Coordinates of C-alpha atoms in Angstrom, one line a residue:
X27 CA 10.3 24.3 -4.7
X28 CA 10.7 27.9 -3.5
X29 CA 13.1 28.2 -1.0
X30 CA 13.6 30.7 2.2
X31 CA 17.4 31.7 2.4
X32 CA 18.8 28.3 0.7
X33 CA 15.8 25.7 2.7
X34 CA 12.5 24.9 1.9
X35 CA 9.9 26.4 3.8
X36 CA 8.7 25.5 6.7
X37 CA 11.5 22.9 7.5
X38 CA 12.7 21.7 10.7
X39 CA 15.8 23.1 12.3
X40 CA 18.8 21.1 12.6
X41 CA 19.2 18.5 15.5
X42 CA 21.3 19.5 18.5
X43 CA 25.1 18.2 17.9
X44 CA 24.1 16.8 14.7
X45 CA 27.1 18.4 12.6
X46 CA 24.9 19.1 9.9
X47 CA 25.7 21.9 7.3
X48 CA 23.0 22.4 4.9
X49 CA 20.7 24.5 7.2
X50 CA 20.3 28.3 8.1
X51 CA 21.6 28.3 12.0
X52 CA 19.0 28.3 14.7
X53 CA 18.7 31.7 16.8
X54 CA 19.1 31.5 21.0
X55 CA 15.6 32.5 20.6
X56 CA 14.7 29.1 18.9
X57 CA 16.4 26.9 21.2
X58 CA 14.5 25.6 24.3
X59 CA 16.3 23.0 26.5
X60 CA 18.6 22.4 23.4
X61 CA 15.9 21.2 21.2
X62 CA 14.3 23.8 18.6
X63 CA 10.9 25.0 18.6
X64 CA 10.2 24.1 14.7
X65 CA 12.1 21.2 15.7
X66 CA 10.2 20.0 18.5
X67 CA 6.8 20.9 16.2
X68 CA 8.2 18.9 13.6
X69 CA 8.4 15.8 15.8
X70 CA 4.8 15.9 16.9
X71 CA 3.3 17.0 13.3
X72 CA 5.9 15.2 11.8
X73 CA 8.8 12.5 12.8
X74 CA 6.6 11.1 15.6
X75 CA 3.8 10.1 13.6
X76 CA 6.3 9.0 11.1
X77 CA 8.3 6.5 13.6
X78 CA 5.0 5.3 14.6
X79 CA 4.2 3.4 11.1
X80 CA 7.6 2.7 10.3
X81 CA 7.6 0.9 13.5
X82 CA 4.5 -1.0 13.0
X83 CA 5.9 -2.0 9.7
X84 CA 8.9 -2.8 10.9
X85 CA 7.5 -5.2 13.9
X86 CA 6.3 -7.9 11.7
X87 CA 9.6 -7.8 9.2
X88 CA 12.0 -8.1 11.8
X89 CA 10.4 -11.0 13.4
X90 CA 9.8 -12.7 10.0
X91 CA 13.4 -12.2 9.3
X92 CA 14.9 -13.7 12.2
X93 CA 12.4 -16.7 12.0
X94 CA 13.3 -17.1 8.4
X95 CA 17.2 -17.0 9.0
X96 CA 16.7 -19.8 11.8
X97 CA 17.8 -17.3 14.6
X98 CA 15.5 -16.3 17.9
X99 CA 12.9 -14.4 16.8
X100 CA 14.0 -11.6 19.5
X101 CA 17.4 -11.3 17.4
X102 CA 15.6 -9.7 15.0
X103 CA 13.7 -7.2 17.3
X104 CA 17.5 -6.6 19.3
X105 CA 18.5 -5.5 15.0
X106 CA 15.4 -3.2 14.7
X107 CA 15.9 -1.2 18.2
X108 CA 19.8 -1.0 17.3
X109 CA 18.9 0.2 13.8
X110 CA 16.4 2.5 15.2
X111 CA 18.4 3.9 18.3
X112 CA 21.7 3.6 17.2
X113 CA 22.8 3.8 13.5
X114 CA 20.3 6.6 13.3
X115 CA 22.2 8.7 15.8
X116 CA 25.2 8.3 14.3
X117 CA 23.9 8.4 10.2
X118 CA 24.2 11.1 8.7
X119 CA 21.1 10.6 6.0
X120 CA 17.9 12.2 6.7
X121 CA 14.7 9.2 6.2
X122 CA 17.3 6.3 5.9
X123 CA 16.1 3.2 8.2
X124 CA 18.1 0.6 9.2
X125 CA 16.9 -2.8 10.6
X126 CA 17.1 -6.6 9.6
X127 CA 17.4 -7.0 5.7
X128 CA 15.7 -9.4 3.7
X129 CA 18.9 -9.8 1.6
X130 CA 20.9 -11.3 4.4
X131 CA 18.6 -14.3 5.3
X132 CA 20.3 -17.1 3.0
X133 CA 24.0 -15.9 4.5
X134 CA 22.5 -15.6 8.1
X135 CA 20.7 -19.3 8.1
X136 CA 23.7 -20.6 6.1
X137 CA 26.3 -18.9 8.3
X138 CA 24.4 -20.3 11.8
X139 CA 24.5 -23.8 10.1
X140 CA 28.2 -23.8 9.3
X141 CA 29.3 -22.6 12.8
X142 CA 27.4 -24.6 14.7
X143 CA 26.0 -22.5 17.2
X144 CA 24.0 -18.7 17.4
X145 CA 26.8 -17.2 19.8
X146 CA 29.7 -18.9 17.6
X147 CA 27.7 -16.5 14.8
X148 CA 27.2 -13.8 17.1
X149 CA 31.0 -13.3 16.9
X150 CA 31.2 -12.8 13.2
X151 CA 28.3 -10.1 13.2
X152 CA 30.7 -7.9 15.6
X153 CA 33.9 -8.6 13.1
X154 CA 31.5 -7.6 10.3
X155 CA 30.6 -4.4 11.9
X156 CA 34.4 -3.8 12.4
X157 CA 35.2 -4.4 8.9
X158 CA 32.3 -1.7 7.8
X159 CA 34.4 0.5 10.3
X160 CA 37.3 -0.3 8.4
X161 CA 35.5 0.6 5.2
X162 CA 34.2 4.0 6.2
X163 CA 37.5 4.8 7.2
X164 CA 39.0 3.7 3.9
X165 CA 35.9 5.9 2.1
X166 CA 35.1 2.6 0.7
X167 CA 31.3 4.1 0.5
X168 CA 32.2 6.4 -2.9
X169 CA 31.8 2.9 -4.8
X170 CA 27.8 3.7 -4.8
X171 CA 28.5 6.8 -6.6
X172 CA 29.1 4.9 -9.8
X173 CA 25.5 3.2 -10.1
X174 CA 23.5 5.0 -12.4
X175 CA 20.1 6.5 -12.0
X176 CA 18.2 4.8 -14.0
X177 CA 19.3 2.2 -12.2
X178 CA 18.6 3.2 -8.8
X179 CA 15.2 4.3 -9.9
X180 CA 14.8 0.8 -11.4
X181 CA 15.4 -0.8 -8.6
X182 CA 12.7 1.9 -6.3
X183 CA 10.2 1.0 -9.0
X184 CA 11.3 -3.2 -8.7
X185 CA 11.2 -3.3 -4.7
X186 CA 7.3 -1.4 -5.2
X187 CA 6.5 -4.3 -7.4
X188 CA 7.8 -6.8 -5.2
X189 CA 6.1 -5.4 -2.1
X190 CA 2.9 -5.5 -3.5
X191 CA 2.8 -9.2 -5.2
X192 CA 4.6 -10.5 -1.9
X193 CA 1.3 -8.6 -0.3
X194 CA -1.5 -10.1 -2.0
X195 CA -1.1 -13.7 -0.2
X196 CA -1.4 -11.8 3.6
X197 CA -4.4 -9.7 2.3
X198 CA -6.1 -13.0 1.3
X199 CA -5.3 -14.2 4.2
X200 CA -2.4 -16.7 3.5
X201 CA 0.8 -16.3 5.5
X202 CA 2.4 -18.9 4.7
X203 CA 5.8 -17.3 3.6
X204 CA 6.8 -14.7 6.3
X205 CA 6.7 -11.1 6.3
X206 CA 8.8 -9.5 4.6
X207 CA 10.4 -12.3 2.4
X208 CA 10.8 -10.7 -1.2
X209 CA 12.5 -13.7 -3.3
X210 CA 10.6 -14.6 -6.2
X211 CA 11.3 -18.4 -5.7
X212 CA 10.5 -20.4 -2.5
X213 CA 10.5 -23.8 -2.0
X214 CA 10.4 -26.1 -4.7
X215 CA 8.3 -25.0 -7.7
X216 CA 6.6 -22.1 -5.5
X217 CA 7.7 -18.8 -6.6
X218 CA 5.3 -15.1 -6.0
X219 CA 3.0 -15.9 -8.6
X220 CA 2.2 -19.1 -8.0
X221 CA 1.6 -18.3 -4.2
X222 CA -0.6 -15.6 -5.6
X223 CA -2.4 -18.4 -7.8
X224 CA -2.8 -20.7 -4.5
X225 CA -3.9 -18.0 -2.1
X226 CA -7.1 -17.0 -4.3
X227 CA -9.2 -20.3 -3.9
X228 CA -8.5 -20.1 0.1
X229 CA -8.8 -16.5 0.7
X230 CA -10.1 -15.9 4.0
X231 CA -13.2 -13.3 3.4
X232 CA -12.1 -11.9 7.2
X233 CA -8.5 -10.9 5.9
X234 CA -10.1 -9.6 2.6
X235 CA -11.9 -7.3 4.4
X236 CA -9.6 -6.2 6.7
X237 CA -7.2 -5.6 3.6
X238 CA -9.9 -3.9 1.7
X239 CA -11.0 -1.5 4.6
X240 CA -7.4 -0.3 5.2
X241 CA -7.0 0.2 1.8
X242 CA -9.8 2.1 1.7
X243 CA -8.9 4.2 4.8
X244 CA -5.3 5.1 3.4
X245 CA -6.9 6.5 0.2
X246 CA -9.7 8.3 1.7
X247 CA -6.8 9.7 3.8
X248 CA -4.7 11.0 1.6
X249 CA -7.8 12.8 -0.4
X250 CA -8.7 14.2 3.2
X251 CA -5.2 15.7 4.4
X252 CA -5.1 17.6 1.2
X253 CA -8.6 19.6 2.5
X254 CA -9.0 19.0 6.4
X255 CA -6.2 19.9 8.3
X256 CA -7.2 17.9 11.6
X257 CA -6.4 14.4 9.7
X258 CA -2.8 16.4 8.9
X259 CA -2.3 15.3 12.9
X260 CA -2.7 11.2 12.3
X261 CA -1.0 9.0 9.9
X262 CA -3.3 7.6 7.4
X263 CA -1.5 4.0 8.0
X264 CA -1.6 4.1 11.9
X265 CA -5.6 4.1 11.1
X266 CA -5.5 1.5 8.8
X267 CA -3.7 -0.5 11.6
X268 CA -6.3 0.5 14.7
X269 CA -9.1 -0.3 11.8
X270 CA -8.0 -3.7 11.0
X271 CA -7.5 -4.4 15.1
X272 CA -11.2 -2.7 15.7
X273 CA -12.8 -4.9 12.9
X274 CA -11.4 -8.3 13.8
X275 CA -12.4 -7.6 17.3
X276 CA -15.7 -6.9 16.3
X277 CA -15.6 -10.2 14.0
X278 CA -15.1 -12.0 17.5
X279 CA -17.9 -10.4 19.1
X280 CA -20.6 -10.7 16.1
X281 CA -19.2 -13.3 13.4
X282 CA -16.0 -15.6 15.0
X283 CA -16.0 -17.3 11.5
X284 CA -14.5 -13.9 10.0
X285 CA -12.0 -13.8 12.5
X286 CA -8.4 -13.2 12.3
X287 CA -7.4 -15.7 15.4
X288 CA -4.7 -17.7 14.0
X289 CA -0.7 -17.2 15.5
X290 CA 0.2 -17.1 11.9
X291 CA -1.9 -14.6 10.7
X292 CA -1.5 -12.1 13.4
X293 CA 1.7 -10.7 14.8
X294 CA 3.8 -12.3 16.8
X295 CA 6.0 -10.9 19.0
X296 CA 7.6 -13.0 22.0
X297 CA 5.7 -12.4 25.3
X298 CA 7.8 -12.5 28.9
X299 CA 6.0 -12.5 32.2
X300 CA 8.8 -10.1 33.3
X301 CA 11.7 -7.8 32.9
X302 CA 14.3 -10.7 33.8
X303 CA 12.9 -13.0 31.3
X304 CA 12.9 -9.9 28.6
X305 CA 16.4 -9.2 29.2
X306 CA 17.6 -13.1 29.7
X307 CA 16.6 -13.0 25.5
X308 CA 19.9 -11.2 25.0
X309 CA 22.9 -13.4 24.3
X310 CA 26.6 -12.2 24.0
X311 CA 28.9 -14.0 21.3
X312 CA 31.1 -16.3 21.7
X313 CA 34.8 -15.1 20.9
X314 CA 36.7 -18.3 21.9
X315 CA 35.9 -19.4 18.3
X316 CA 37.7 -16.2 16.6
X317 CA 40.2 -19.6 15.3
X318 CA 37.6 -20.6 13.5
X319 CA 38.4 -19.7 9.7
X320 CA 34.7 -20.0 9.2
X321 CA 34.2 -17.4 11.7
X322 CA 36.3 -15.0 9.6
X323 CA 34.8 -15.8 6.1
X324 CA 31.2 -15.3 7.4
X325 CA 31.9 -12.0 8.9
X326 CA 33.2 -11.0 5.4
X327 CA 30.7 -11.8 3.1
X328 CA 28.3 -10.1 6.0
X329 CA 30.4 -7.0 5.7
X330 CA 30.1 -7.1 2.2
X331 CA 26.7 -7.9 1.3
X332 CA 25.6 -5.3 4.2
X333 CA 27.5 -2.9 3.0
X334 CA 26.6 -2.9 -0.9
X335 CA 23.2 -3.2 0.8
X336 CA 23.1 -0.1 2.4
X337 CA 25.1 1.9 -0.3
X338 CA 22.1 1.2 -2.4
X339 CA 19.3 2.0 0.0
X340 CA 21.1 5.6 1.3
X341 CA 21.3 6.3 -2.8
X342 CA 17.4 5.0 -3.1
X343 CA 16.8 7.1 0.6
X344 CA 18.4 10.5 -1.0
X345 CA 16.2 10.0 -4.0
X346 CA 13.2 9.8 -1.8
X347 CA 13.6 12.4 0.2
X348 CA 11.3 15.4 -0.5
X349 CA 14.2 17.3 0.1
X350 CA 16.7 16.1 -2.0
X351 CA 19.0 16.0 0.3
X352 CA 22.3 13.9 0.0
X353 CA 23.9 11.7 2.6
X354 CA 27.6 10.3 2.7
X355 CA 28.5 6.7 2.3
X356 CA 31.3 6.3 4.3
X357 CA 29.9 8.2 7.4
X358 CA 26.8 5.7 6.7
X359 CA 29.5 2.8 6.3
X360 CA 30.8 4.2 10.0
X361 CA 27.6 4.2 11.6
X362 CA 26.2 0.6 10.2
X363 CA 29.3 -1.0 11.4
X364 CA 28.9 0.5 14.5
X365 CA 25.3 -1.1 14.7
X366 CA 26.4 -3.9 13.6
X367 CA 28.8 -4.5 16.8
X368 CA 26.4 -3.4 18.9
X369 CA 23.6 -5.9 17.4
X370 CA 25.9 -8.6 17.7
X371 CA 27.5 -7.9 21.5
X372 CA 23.6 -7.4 21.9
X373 CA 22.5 -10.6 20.2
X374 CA 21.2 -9.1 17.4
X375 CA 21.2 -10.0 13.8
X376 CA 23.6 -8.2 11.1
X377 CA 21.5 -4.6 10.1
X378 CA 21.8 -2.7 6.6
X379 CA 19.5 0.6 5.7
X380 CA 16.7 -0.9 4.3
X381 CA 14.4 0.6 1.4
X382 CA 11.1 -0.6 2.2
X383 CA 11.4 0.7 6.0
X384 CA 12.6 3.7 4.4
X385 CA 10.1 4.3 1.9
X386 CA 7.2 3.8 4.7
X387 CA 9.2 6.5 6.1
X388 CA 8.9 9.1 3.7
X389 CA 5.6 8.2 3.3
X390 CA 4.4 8.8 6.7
X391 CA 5.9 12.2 6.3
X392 CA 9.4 11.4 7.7
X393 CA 11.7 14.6 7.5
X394 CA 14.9 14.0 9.6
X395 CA 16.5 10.9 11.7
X396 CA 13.9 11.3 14.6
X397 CA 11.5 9.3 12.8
X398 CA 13.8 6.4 12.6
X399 CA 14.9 7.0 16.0
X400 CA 11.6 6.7 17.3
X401 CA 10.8 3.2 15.5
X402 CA 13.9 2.2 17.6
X403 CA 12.5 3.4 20.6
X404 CA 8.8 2.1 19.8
X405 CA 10.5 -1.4 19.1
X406 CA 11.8 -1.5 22.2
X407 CA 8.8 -0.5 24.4
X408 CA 6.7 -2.8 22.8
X409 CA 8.8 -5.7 23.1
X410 CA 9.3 -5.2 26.8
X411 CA 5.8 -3.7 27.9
X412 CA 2.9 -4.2 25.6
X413 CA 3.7 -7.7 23.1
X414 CA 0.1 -8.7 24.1
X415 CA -1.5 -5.7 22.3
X416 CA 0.7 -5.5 19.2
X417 CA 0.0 -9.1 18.5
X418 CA -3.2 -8.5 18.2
X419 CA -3.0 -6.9 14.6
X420 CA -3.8 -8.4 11.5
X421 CA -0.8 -9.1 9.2
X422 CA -3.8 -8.4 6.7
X423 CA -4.0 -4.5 7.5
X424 CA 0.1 -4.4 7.4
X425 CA -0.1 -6.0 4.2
X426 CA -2.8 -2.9 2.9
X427 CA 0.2 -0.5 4.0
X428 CA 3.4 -2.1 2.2
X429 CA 0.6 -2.2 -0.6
X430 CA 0.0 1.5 -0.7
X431 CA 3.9 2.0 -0.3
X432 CA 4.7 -0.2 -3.0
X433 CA 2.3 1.9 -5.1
X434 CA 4.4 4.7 -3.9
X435 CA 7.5 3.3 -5.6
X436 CA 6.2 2.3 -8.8
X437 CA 4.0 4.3 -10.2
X438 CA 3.1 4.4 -13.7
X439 CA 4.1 8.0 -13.8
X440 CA 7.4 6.9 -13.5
X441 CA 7.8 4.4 -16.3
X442 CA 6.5 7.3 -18.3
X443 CA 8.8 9.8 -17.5
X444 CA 11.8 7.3 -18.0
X445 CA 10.4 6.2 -21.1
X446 CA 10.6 9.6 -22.5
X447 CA 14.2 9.8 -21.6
X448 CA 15.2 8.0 -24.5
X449 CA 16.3 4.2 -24.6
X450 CA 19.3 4.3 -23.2
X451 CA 17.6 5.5 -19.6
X452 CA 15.0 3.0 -20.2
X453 CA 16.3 0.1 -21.2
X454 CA 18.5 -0.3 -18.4
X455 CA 15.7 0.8 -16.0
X456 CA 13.5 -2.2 -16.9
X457 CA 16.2 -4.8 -17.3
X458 CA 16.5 -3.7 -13.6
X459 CA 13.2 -3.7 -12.7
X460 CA 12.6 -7.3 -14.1
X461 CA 16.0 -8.6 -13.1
X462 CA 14.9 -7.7 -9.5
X463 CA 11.1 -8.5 -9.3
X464 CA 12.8 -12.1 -10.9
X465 CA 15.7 -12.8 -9.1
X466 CA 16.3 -10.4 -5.9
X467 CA 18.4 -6.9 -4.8
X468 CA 21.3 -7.7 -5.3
X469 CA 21.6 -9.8 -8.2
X470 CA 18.8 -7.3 -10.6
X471 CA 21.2 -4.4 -9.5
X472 CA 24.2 -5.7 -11.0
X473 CA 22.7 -7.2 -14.1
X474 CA 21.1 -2.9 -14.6
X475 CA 24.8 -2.3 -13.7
X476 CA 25.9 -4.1 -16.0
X477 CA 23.4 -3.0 -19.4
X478 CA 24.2 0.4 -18.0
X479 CA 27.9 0.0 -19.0
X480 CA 27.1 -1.5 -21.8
X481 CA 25.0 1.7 -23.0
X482 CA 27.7 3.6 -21.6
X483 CA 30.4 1.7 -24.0
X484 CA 28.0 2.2 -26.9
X485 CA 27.7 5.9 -26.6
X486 CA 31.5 6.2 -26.4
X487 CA 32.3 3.8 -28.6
X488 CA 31.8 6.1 -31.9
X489 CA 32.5 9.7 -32.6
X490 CA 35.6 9.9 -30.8
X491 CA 38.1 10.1 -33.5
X492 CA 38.1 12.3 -36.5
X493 CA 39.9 11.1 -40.0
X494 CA 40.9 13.7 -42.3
X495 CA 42.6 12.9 -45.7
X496 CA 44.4 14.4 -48.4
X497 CA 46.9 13.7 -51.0
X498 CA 49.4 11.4 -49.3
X499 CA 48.5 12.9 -45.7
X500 CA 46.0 11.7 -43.3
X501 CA 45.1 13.8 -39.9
X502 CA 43.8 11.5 -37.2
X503 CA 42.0 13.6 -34.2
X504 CA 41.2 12.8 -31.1
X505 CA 37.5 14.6 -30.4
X506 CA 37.2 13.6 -26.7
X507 CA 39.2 11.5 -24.2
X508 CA 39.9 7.8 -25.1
X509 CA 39.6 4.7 -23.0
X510 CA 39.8 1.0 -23.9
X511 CA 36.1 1.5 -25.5
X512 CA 37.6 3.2 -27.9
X513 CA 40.2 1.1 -28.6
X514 CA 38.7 -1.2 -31.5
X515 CA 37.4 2.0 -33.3
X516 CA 41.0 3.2 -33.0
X517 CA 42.5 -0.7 -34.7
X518 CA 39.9 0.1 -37.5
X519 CA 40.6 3.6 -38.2
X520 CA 44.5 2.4 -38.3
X521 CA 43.8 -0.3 -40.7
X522 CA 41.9 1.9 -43.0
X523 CA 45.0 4.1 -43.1
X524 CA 45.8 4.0 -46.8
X525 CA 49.8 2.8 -47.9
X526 CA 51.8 5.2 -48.6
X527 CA 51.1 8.2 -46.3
X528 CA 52.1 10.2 -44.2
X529 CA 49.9 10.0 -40.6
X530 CA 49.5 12.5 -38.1
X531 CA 48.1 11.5 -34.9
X532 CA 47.0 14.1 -32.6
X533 CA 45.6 14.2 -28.9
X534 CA 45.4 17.9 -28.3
X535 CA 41.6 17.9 -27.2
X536 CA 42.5 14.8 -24.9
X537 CA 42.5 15.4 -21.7
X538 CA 43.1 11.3 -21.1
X539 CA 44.4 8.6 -23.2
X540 CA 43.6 5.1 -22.1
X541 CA 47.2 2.6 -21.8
X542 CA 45.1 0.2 -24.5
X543 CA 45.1 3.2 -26.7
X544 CA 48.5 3.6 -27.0
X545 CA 49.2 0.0 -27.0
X546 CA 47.0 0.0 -29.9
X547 CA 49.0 2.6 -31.9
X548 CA 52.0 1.0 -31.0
X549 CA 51.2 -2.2 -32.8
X550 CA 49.9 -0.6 -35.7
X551 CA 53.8 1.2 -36.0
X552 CA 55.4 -2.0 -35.9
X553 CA 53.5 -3.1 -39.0
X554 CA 53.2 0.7 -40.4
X555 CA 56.9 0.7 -42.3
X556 CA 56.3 -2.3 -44.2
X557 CA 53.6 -0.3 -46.0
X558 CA 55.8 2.9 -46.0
X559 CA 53.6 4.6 -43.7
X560 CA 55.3 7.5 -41.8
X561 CA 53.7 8.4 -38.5
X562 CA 53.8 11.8 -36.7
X563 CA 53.3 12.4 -33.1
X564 CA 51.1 15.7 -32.3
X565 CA 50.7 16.1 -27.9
X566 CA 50.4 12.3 -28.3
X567 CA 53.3 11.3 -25.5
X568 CA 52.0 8.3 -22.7
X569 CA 54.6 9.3 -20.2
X570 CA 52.6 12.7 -19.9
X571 CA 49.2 10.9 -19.6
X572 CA 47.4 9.9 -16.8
X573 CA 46.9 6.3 -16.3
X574 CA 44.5 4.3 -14.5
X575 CA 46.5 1.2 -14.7
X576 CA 47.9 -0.3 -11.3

């Protein structure tokens, strides 16, 4: 990408007050009521449109997310606007959304269950978001640093796959499991392939071709915006949406039996007869149970698993962004336990930055924190003024987006590019892939974590001691530095010492020498005398290493 005095062209100024370091400063000239012209422009070509699908995607997994968690199904909408409005404001990523995440529904129901009561869990979401506060301050966020690429790309390309199997039910018309749930297993012996099996014979030919319209409509779109600029102006996806609303309309004018009419196949968002009954769906939590061990534990594991959560969606976020911008962790730490209190004062549930939000984000065209800032905002409108008209789209044409952003994420470009890598990218990319699409986030990340360390023990493992003999001497080199990998290549290369000689052991081009190294040599000396071996010491002392041992 050419750049323009170190930014791409035709990028948006910085935000007002945003701290933000990486652009060329704005001129007086530029600045209109404290908002920049290119700024403003980017908004309405731009971020707008952008917040607009995020927000429509994001309507249906919120709601499906409290539901499935066994909390008001407004909790979920009270996460979204906070996500939105507030941890975009004080984030300092780019297309990072945060909202309700799928990988907090099992601690969520299970954490309502055990405490009895919503506001009793209410509390703990607040203590979570001060423990993330705690975290950022203790730059707790670095931790994400250490996951590999190929495994962050694994998981992009896994979370694409998932989207689009969890997909194919709602475009046939089943909606059974609720939007936005991406475990493989459900209930029983029902897992995404068999749901995909079941959903064929009672496909419902008025979701089909809803699905298949909007499909359709984001493809011709993106073949258009490339030649007319006028369709540059509206989102390919926000016409996919109006389509599937203007077709099962017409459906219940000219053929009801094609009709989308159903609660359960059409969005659902709580409708109030007026603003007291909208704002009476806030609850406040319930702090007299702070005694409550249970209380504690739960806000823990919330902290935690939202935490890891959203280190691994701002690392997936900074990989999407057209940009390549970077984001830190412990400001994003900072600013989701910040949400987090606010959800739960609020009645919220617990938030984390969220990669399917954020890849309909940068898919839309997202290019700074407006876009999720405007979801926020959307939310919140909709839930209070118009709940009658967004419930009127199909879950079929939301389904044909998350389809065509799940494409996004995994296409076969990708596995090609990896592949070519060499196997020790790939391997670990696809254990990743299949460990996620099988199992879930969380659990597929730290499996790829862990064949990535094994890769990473196997190419340090050899090659990082040299053995040099002659006559009755023997030189023994250190090529690189040595950690506990290296450690049973070291008790070989010892043992292989013939009797008899004289051994020189030298660390000169090691920078670092793991404790279990020298441990190592220092068991071999004990034996070393009983087969007259005499051992000299070349920049080889452990009270001038470095060690990482606490």
């Amino acid at each position: 990408m050419e750049l323009k005095d170190g930014v791409p062209p035709n990028y948006p100024l910085p935000l007002p007050n945003s701290g933000w370091r990486d652009f060329t400063p704005t001129t007086a000239r530029q600045r209109t009521a404290g908002v920049s012209i290119s700024e403003r422009k980017s908004w309405f070509r731009h971020d707008g449109p952008a917040g607009l699908v995020v927000f429509l995607v994001a309507l249906p997994l919120c709601l499906g997310i409290a539901l499935s968690s066994g909390a008001p199904p407004f909790a979920g909408v009270i996460a979204g606007v906070v996500g939105g409005i507030v941890v975009s404001t004080l984030s300092g990523s780019h297309v990072s959304v945060s909202g309700p995440a799928v990988a907090l529904v099992a601690i969520v129901a299970g954490s309502i269950q055990t405490l009895g009561s919503y506001k009793a869990f209410l509390a703990s979401v607040v203590l979570a978001g001060i423990f993330q506060l705690v975290l950022g301050i203790l730059r707790a966020g670095s931790i994400a640093d250490y996951v590999p690429n190929c495994v962050i790309r694994g998981m992009l390309a896994a979370i694409g796959i998932v989207i689009i199997l969890k997909q194919i039910p709602h475009a046939l018309g089943s909606d059974q499991d609720f939007e936005g749930d991406f475990s493989f297993f459900g209930n029983g012996t029902q897992n995404t392939f068999t749901d995909i099996v079941n959903s064929v014979p009672s496909a419902s030919p008025g979701a089909v071709m809803i699905a298949l319209v909007s499909l359709l409509i984001l493809i011709a779109w993106d073949r258009l915006r490339r030649r007319v600029s006028l369709v540059k102006l509206f989102p390919g996806p926000v016409a996919a949406v109006l389509s599937g609303v203007a077709l099962n309309q017409a459906f219940a004018l000219w053929a009801p039996h094609f009709q989308m009419k159903e609660r359960e196949h059409l969005v659902s968002l709580p409708v109030v007869q007026s603003a007291s009954a909208f704002f009476a769906q806030f609850q406040a939590p319930d702090f007299s149970v702070l005694g409550n061990q249970a209380v504690w534990i739960a806000a823990i594991t919330i902290a935690l698993f939202a935490s890891v959560e959203t280190l691994l969606s701002l690392e997936a976020a900074d990989r999407l962004d057209p940009y390549l911008r970077t984001s830190s962790p412990n400001r994003e730490l900072f600013a989701q336990g910040t949400g987090n209190i606010v959800s739960g004062m609020l009645g919220g549930l617990p938030l984390a930055s969220v990669v399917v939000r954020t890849s309909a984000n940068v898919y839309a065209g997202g290019q700074t924190r407006w876009a999720a800032f405007t979801h926020g905002v959307l939310l919140f409108i909709a839930a209070l003024f118009i709940p009658g008209v967004l419930n009127l789209v199909p879950l079929a044409s939301l389904a044909a987006v998350l389809m065509a952003v799940g494409y996004k994420l995994t296409k076969v470009e990708l596995y090609k590019t990896i592949f070519r890598d060499g196997y020790a990218q790939f391997l670990p990319f696809i254990v990743t892939v299949m460990a996620i699409v099988f199992t879930g986030l969380l659990t597929g990340v730290l499996v790829g974590l862990a064949v990535g360390l094994l890769f990473v023990i196997l190419a340090n493992h050899h090659d990082a001691i040299t053995v040099v003999s002659q006559d009755r001497f023997c030189l023994m080199r250190f090529n690189k530095d040595a950690t506990f990998v290296n450690k049973s290549e070291m008790r070989r290369r010892l043992r292989d010492v013939p009797d008899n000689t004289h051994l020189i052991i030298d660390g000169t081009k090691a920078l670092y020498i793991d404790r279990d190294i020298f441990e190592a040599v220092e068991d071999f000396r004990k034996s070393a005398s009983g087969r007259n071996i005499a051992i000299e010491y070349k920049h080889f002392d452990s009270t001038e290493r470095p060690s990482t041992r606490i």
